[in-house]
Tab-separated table of C-alpha atoms in Angstrom:
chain	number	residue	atom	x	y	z
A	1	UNK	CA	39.631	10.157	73.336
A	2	UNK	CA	41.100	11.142	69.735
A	3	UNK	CA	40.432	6.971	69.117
A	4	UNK	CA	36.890	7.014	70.411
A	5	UNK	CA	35.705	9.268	68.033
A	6	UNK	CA	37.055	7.982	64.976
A	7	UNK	CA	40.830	8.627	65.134
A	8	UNK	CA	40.129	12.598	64.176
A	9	UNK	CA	38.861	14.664	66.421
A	10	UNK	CA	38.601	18.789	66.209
A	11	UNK	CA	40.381	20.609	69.361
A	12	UNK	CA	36.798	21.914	70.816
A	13	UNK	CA	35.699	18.331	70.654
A	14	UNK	CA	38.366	17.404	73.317
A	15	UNK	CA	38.299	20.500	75.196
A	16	UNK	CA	34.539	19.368	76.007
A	17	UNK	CA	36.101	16.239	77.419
A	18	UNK	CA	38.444	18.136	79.627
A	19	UNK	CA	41.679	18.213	77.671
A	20	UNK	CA	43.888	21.380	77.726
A	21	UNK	CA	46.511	22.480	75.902
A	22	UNK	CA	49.125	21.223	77.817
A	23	UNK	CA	47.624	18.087	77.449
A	24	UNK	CA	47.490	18.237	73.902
A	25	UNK	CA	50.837	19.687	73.663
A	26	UNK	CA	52.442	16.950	75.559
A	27	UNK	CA	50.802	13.850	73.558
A	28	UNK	CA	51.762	15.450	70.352
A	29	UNK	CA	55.274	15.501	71.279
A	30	UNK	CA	55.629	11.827	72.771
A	31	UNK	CA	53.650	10.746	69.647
A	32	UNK	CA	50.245	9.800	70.998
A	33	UNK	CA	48.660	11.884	68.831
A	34	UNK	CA	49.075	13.961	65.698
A	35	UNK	CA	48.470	17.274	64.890
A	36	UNK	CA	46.922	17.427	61.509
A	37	UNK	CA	46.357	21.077	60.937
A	38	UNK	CA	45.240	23.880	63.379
A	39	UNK	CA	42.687	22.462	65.236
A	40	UNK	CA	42.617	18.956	64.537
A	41	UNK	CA	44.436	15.734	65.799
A	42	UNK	CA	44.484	12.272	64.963
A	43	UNK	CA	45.619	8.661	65.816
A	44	UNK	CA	45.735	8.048	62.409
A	45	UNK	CA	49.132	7.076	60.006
A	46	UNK	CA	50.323	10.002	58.532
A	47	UNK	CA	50.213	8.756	55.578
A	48	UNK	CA	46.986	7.654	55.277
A	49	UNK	CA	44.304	9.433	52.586
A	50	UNK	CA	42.072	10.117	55.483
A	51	UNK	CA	44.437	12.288	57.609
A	52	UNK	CA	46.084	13.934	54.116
A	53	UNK	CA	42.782	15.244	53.166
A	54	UNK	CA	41.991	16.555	56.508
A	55	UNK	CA	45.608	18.293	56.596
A	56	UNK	CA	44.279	19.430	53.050
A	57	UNK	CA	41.218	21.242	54.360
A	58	UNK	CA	38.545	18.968	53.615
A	59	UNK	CA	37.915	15.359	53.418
A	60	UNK	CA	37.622	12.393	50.939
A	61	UNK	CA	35.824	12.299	48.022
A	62	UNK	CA	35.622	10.414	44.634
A	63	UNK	CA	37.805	7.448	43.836
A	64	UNK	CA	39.915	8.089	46.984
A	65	UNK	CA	36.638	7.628	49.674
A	66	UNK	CA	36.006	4.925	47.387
A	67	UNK	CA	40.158	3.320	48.445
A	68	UNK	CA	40.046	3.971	52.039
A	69	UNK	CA	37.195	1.902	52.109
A	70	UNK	CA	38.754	-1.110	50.672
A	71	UNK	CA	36.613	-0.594	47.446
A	72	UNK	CA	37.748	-2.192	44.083
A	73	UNK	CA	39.757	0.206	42.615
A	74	UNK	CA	42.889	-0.483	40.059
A	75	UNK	CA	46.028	1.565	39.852
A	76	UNK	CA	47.309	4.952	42.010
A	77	UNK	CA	45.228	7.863	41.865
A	78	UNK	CA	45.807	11.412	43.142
A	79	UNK	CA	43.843	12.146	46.340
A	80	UNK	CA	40.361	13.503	45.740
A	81	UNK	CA	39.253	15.591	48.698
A	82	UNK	CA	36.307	17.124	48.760
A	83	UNK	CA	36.487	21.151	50.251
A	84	UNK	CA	33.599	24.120	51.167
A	85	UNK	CA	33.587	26.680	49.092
A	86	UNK	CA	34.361	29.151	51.803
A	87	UNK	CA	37.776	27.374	52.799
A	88	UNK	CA	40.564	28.847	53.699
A	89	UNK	CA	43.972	28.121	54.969
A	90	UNK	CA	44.250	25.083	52.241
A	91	UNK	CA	47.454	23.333	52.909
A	92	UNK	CA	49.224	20.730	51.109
A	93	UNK	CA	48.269	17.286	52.176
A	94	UNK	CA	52.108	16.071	53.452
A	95	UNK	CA	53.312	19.418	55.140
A	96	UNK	CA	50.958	21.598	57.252
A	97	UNK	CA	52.791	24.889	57.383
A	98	UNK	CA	52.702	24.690	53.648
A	99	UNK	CA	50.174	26.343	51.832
A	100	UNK	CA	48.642	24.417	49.116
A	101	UNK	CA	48.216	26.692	45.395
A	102	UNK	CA	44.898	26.073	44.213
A	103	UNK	CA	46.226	26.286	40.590
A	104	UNK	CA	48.973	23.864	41.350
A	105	UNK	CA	47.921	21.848	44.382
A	106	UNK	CA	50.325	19.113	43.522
A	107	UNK	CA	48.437	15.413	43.663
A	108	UNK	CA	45.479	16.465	44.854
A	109	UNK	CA	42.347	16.972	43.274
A	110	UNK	CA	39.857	19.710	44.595
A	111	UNK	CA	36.333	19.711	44.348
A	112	UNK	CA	34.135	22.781	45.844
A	113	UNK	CA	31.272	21.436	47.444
A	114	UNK	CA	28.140	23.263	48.827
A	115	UNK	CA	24.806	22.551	50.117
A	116	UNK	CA	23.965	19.676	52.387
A	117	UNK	CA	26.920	17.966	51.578
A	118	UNK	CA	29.139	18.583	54.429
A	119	UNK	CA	26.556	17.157	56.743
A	120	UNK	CA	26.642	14.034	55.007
A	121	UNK	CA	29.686	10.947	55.775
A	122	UNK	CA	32.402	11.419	58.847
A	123	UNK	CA	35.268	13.922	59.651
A	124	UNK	CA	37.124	12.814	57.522
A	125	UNK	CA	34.922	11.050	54.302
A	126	UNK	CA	31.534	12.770	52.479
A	127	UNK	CA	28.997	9.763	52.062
A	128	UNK	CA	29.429	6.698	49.578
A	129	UNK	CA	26.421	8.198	47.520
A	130	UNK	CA	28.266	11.488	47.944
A	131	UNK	CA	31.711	9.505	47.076
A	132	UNK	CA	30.886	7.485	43.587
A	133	UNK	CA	28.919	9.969	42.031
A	134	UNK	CA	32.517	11.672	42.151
A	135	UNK	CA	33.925	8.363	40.995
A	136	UNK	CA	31.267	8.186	37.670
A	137	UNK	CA	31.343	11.875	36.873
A	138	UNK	CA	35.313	11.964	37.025
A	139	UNK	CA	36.757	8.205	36.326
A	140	UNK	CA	36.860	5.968	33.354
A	141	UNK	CA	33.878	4.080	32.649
A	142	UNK	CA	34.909	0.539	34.173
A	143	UNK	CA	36.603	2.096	36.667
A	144	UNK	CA	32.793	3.644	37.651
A	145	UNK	CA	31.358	0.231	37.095
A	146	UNK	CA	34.187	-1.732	39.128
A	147	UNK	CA	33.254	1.130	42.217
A	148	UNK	CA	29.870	0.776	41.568
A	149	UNK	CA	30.191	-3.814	41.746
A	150	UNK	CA	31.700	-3.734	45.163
A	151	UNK	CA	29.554	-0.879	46.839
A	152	UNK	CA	26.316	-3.521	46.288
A	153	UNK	CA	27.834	-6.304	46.831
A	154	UNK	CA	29.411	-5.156	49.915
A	155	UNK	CA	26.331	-3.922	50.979
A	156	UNK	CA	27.991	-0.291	50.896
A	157	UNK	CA	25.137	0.725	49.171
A	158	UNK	CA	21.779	-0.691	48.954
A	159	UNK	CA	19.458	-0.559	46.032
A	160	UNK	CA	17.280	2.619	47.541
A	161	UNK	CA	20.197	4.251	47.741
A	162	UNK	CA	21.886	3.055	44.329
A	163	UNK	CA	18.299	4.028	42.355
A	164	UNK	CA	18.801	7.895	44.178
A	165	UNK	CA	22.524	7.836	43.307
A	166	UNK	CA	21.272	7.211	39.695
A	167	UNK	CA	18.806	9.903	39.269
A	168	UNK	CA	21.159	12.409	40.234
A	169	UNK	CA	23.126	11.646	37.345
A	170	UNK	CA	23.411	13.855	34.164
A	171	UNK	CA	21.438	11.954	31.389
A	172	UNK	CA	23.868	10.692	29.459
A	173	UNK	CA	25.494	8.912	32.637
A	174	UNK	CA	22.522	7.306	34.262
A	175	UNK	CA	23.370	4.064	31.242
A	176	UNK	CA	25.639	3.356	33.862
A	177	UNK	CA	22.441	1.761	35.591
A	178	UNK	CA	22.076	-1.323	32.984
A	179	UNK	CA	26.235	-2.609	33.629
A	180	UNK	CA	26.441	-2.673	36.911
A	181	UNK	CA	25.803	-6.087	38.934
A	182	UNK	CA	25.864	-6.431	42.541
A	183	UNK	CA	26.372	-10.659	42.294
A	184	UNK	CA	30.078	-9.700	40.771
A	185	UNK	CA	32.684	-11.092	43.386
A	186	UNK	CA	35.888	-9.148	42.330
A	187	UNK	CA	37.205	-6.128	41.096
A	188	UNK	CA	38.937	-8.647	37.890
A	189	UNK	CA	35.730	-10.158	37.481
A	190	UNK	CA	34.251	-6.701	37.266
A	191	UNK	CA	36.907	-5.442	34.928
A	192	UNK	CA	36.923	-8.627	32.632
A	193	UNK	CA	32.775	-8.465	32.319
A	194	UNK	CA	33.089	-4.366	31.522
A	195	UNK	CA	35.805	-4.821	28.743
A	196	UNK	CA	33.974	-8.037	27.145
A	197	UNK	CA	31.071	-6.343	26.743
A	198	UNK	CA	32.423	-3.126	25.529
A	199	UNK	CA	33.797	-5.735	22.929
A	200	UNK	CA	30.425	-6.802	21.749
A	201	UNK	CA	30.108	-10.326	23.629
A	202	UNK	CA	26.611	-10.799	25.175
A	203	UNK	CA	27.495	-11.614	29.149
A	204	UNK	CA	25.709	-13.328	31.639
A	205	UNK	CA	26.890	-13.051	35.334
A	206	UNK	CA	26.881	-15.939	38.327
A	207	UNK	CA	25.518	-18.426	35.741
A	208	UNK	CA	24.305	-21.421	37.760
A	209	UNK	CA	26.338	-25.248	37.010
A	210	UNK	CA	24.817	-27.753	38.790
A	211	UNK	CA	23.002	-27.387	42.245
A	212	UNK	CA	25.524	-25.193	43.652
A	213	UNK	CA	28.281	-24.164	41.527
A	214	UNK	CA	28.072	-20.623	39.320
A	215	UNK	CA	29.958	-19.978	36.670
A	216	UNK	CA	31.450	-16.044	37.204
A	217	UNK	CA	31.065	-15.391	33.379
A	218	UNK	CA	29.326	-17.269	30.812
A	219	UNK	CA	30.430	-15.526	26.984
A	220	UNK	CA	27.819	-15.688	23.911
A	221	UNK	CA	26.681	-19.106	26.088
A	222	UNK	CA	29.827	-20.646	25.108
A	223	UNK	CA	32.161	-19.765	26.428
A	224	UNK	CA	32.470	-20.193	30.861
A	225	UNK	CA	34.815	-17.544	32.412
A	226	UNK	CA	36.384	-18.373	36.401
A	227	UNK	CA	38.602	-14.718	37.098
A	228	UNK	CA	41.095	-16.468	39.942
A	229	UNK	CA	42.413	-13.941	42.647
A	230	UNK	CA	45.516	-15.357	44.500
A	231	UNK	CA	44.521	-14.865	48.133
A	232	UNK	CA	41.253	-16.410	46.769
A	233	UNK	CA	41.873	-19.405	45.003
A	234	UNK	CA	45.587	-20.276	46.252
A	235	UNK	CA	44.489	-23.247	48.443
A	236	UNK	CA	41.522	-24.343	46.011
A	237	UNK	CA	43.423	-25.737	43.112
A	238	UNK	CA	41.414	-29.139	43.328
A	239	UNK	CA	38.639	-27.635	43.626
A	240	UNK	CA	39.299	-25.257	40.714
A	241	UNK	CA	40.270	-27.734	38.383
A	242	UNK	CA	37.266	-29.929	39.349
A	243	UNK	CA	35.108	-26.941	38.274
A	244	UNK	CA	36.665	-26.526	34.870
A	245	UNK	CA	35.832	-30.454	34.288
A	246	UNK	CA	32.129	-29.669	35.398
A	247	UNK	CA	32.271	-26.358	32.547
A	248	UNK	CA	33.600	-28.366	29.651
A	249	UNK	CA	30.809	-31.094	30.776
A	250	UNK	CA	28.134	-28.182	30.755
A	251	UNK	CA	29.309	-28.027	26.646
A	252	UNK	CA	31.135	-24.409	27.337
A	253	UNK	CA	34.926	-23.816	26.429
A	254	UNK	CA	36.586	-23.408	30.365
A	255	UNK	CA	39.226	-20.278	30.431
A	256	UNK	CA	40.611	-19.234	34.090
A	257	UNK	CA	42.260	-16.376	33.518
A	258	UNK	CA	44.331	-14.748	36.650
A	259	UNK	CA	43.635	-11.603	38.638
A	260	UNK	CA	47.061	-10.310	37.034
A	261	UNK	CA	46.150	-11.429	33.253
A	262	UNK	CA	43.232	-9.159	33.313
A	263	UNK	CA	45.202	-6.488	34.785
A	264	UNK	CA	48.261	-6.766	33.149
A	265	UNK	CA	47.954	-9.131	30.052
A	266	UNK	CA	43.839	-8.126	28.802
A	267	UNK	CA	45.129	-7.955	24.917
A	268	UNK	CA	46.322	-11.670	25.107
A	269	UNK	CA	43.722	-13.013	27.036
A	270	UNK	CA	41.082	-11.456	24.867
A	271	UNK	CA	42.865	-12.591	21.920
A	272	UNK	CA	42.204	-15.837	23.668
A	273	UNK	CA	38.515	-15.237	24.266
A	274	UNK	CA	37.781	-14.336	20.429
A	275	UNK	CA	39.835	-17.712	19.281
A	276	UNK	CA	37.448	-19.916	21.571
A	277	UNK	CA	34.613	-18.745	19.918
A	278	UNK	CA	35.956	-18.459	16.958
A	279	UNK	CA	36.596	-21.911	17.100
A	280	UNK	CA	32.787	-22.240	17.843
A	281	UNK	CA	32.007	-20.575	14.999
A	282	UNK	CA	30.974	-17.279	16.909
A	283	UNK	CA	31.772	-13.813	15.936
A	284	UNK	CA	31.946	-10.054	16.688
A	285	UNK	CA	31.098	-7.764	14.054
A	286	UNK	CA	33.867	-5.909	13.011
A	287	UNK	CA	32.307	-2.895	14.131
A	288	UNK	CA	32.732	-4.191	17.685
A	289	UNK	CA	29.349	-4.073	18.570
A	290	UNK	CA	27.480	-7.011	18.903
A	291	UNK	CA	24.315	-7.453	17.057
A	292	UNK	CA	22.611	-8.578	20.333
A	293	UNK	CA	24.204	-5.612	22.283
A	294	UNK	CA	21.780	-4.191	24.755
A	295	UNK	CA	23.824	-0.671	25.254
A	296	UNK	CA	24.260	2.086	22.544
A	297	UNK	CA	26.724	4.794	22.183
A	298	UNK	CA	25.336	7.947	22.990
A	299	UNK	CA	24.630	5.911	27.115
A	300	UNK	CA	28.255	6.067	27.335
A	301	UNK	CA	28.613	9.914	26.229
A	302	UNK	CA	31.457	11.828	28.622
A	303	UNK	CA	32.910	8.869	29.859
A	304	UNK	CA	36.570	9.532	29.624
A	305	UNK	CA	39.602	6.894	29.352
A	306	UNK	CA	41.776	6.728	31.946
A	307	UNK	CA	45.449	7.921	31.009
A	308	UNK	CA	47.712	5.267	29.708
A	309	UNK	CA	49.891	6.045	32.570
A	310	UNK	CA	46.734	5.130	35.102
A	311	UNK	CA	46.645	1.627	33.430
A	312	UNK	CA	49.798	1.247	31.318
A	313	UNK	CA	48.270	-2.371	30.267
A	314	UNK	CA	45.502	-0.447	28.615
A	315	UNK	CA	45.992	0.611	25.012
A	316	UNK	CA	44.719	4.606	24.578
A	317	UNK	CA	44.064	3.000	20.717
A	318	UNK	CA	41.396	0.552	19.433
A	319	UNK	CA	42.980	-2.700	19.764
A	320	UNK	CA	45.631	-3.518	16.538
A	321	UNK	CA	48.444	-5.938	14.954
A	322	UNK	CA	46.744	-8.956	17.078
A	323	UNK	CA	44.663	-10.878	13.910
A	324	UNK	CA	41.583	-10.186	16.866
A	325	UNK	CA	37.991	-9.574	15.392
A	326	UNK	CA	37.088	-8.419	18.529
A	327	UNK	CA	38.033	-4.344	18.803
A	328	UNK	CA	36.786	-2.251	21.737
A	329	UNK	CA	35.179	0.539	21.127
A	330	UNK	CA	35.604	3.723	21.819
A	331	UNK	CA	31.898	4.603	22.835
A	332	UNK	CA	32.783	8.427	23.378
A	333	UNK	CA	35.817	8.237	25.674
A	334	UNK	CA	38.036	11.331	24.975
């Protein structure tokens, strides 16, 4: 029964169904089921987001909604969970006899909600739209951007929904509007065409080669960019290298960096980026901003950075001490 309605399931809802306490009692202690927090019981891992937040007193929210759906989302995060203003009885999301300190609530991230809200998502998640307007008000920018990729081209979202998500942004947010691109494949690709154009480069997306092919990033039209996930590409290596041979015969310089270069090794990799079109006698002002950049400052106003801890790959200073031209920017991150 639990199962049937979603693997969390309030005690009234199964007392409707028939089930008594003693029947309740007895599946919690063979392991059938488990008891969350008064009044609610799941089939759920214990350790799962979903079921922490409920123990918490509310449900998912933000950048964590965002992870239990399988969105694109790099590095740990504290659990955002999303809790009425009238709440009581908070308790902290791995022990339910313990009460959770609102000024000290130890990995979790609170956010008082009101309104129509509650009505909106499941027991135990508010509503995608509900979900990354959390994720651009509180997350770095191409963290917001990455969410933002994979909820249209999953088909999380769709574009009446995206174009309300949008207007209830504050006005220095709704920029966000002009980056995204629901044709991106991957949360590297994502990542890769976010940081490149903070940089300055002009990007185009999905650029066709031939009849079928498209090229994931084309840079300054010289440059063709294939992002490589493992569990992607690890049984198309002909195929991939074929590709490259149809790039360089398109007249663009072919790079294939890996999922883990742009994660781990960006400074390198764009090192290697400005050399190729260096080399092609293209460059990035040294102010960092293109002079065909479509996006200004002030559109990226309130965006913070995420903690160096958050991506420890990620320099909290302007790029330095790598002969780049290329710096990124700091567009107004804290």
């Amino acid at each position: 029964m639990v199962h049937s309605v979603g693997g969390m399931a309030q005690k009234q809802q199964l007392v409707r169904r028939g089930v008594g306490d003693r029947d309740l009692t007895y599946a919690v202690r063979i392991g059938d089921v488990v008891r969350v927090r008064n009044g609610w019981y799941s089939t759920m891992d214990e350790r799962s987001p979903e079921l922490r937040a409920v123990r918490v007193g509310g449900r998912l929210t933000g950048i964590s909604a965002i992870v239990a759906r399988g969105g694109w989302v790099l590095g740990d995060h504290p659990l955002h969970v999303a809790v009425k203003v009238n709440a009581a009885r908070l308790r902290t999301q791995h022990n339910r006899h313990r009460r959770l300190k609102v000024e000290s609530p130890g990995g979790v991230v609170l956010h008082w909600i009101t309104g129509d809200q509650p009505s909106r998502g499941t027991a135990v998640s508010v509503g995608i739209v509900d979900a990354l307007e959390r994720v651009v008000l509180d997350e770095d920018f191409e963290t917001a951007v990455a969410a933002l990729d994979w909820a249209l081209h999953t088909q999380q979202l769709d574009l009446i929904d995206f174009e309300t998500l949008i207007r209830r942004l504050p006005d220095e947010r709704r920029g966000i509007r002009d980056w995204v691109d629901g044709a991106c494949e991957s949360l590297p690709e994502s990542l890769a065409r976010t940081r490149l154009r903070l940089t300055g480069y002009q990007i185009e997306s999905q650029v066709p080669l031939g009849d079928i092919q498209r090229i994931d990033l084309v840079v300054e039209s010289q440059l063709g960019i294939e992002v490589d996930g493992k569990d992607f590409h690890a049984t198309r290596f002909e195929y991939d290298r074929s590709k490259d041979v149809d790039i360089t015969l398109d007249h663009k310089h072919a790079l294939r960096p890996s999922a883990k270069m742009v994660f781990h090794d960006w400074d390198r990799f764009a090192l290697a980026v400005a050399t190729a079109l260096a080399d092609r006698g293209v460059f990035v002002e040294n102010s960092g901003v293109s002079r065909r950049h479509p996006f200004r400052d002030r559109s990226l106003l309130g965006f913070r950075r995420r903690p160096p801890r958050r991506i420890p790959e990620f320099s909290t200073n302007e790029w330095e001490g790598t002969g780049m031209r290329a710096r990124r920017t700091r567009l107004g991150f804290a």
